[in-house]
Amino acid sequence: MRLFLDTANLEHIRHGVELGVVTGVTTNPSLVSKEGKVDYRSLVKEICAIVPGPVSTEVLSLDADAMVAEAREIITWAENIAVKIPATPQGLKATSILARDGIRVNMTLCFSLNQAMLASEAGAAYVSPFVGRLDDIGEDGMQLVVDIVNYLSYYNRPTQVIAASIRHTAHCLSAAKAGAHIATIPYGVLLQMVAHPLTEIGIKRFADDWNKVMGTAGILP
Ligand code: E4P
């Protein structure tokens, strides 16, 4: 399962890419707003220059023709952009138009298998089930990921699943076990994934044992 960062924060994206584990980014209007009053185009261009894989960039319009016009503008900002479009009737219409032109669409705000099936039929390259937000209303968000992955694989559909609205490391594990192609995760969750107290304890013990015998001599001459 590939990992994307769900953020518009340049420092966090740089760090994730430096670690060699982050290959894409998803943004949304809320995440961009967290960075203050920025120039959307410049920020997206900077993100695209840092990260190798797709950078999901959301349209703001609600009408299909306006979504298509926004998407056509957005994709001129960089080569590695996927356009994020909500799972609505207008969003499906826009997706089918854009997909015919080979433009990658990430169908976002997906909360049901029905929406995911339609996204795939319309030609979306990615579909993003929002796990945490379903959990928030007492539903089993991860079960939706399982259902979508099974559906797409049974019918051999090319659409990839991005497990989104990830809240904790257990979500990452479950998404991987479910067969999600990608999980888009907050920066904090990425840091939690690598952290383990036994790793810290182990490093200290190795250093203490070495130092007892070798003193402060390192490995390099
Ligand atoms: C996905 O692409 C969205 O940006 C994101 O995962 C939304 O998650 P939230 O529920 O944490 O806002």
mmCIF file of C-alpha atoms in Angstrom, residues 143-216:
data_model
loop_
_atom_site.group_PDB
_atom_site.id
_atom_site.type_symbol
_atom_site.label_atom_id
_atom_site.label_comp_id
_atom_site.label_asym_id
_atom_site.label_seq_id
_atom_site.Cartn_x
_atom_site.Cartn_y
_atom_site.Cartn_z
ATOM 1 C CA GLN A 143 -15.844 -1.949 5.889
ATOM 2 C CA LEU A 144 -16.523 0.459 3.027
ATOM 3 C CA VAL A 145 -12.863 0.248 1.984
ATOM 4 C CA VAL A 146 -13.098 -3.569 2.061
ATOM 5 C CA ASP A 147 -16.284 -3.520 -0.035
ATOM 6 C CA ILE A 148 -14.885 -1.107 -2.632
ATOM 7 C CA VAL A 149 -11.598 -3.015 -2.973
ATOM 8 C CA ASN A 150 -13.499 -6.290 -3.436
ATOM 9 C CA TYR A 151 -15.858 -4.769 -5.970
ATOM 10 C CA LEU A 152 -13.098 -3.197 -8.069
ATOM 11 C CA SER A 153 -11.002 -6.327 -8.004
ATOM 12 C CA TYR A 154 -13.955 -8.655 -8.811
ATOM 13 C CA TYR A 155 -14.797 -6.591 -11.879
ATOM 14 C CA ASN A 156 -11.161 -5.927 -12.717
ATOM 15 C CA ARG A 157 -11.673 -2.169 -12.676
ATOM 16 C CA PRO A 158 -8.623 0.134 -13.000
ATOM 17 C CA THR A 159 -9.806 2.649 -10.369
ATOM 18 C CA GLN A 160 -7.528 2.746 -7.323
ATOM 19 C CA VAL A 161 -8.754 3.078 -3.754
ATOM 20 C CA ILE A 162 -7.342 5.846 -1.576
ATOM 21 C CA ALA A 163 -8.341 5.163 2.027
ATOM 22 C CA ALA A 164 -8.977 8.708 3.288
ATOM 23 C CA SER A 165 -10.015 10.469 6.475
ATOM 24 C CA ILE A 166 -7.489 8.330 8.321
ATOM 25 C CA ARG A 167 -7.354 9.129 12.024
ATOM 26 C CA HIS A 168 -4.828 6.720 13.551
ATOM 27 C CA THR A 169 -2.304 3.986 12.853
ATOM 28 C CA ALA A 170 -4.870 1.208 13.286
ATOM 29 C CA HIS A 171 -6.703 2.687 10.290
ATOM 30 C CA CYS A 172 -3.473 2.357 8.254
ATOM 31 C CA LEU A 173 -3.111 -1.306 9.167
ATOM 32 C CA SER A 174 -6.725 -2.089 8.386
ATOM 33 C CA ALA A 175 -6.545 -0.236 5.064
ATOM 34 C CA ALA A 176 -3.462 -2.259 4.089
ATOM 35 C CA LYS A 177 -5.126 -5.521 5.127
ATOM 36 C CA ALA A 178 -8.213 -4.529 3.140
ATOM 37 C CA GLY A 179 -6.071 -4.145 0.030
ATOM 38 C CA ALA A 180 -6.416 -0.387 -0.405
ATOM 39 C CA HIS A 181 -3.940 0.755 -3.054
ATOM 40 C CA ILE A 182 -3.122 3.921 -1.122
ATOM 41 C CA ALA A 183 -3.778 5.440 2.296
ATOM 42 C CA THR A 184 -3.662 9.197 2.586
ATOM 43 C CA ILE A 185 -2.634 10.023 6.111
ATOM 44 C CA PRO A 186 -2.105 13.068 8.309
ATOM 45 C CA TYR A 187 1.535 13.891 9.122
ATOM 46 C CA GLY A 188 0.992 13.017 12.795
ATOM 47 C CA VAL A 189 -0.121 9.509 11.863
ATOM 48 C CA LEU A 190 3.001 9.079 9.707
ATOM 49 C CA LEU A 191 5.187 9.921 12.721
ATOM 50 C CA GLN A 192 3.187 7.519 14.904
ATOM 51 C CA MET A 193 3.678 4.727 12.348
ATOM 52 C CA VAL A 194 7.453 4.780 12.770
ATOM 53 C CA ALA A 195 7.516 5.316 16.530
ATOM 54 C CA HIS A 196 7.989 2.329 18.850
ATOM 55 C CA PRO A 197 9.331 2.456 22.436
ATOM 56 C CA LEU A 198 11.237 -0.806 21.977
ATOM 57 C CA THR A 199 13.156 0.710 19.054
ATOM 58 C CA GLU A 200 14.272 3.607 21.290
ATOM 59 C CA ILE A 201 15.155 1.259 24.149
ATOM 60 C CA GLY A 202 17.033 -1.030 21.744
ATOM 61 C CA ILE A 203 19.113 1.828 20.304
ATOM 62 C CA LYS A 204 20.103 3.003 23.786
ATOM 63 C CA ARG A 205 21.029 -0.529 24.901
ATOM 64 C CA PHE A 206 23.209 -1.128 21.819
ATOM 65 C CA ALA A 207 24.987 2.192 22.384
ATOM 66 C CA ASP A 208 25.515 1.543 26.113
ATOM 67 C CA ASP A 209 26.925 -1.965 25.501
ATOM 68 C CA TRP A 210 29.251 -0.684 22.768
ATOM 69 C CA ASN A 211 30.458 2.260 24.817
ATOM 70 C CA LYS A 212 31.229 0.045 27.859
ATOM 71 C CA VAL A 213 33.793 -1.885 25.854
ATOM 72 C CA MET A 214 34.856 0.422 23.013
ATOM 73 C CA GLY A 215 34.600 3.730 24.809
ATOM 74 C CA THR A 216 33.600 6.506 22.474
#
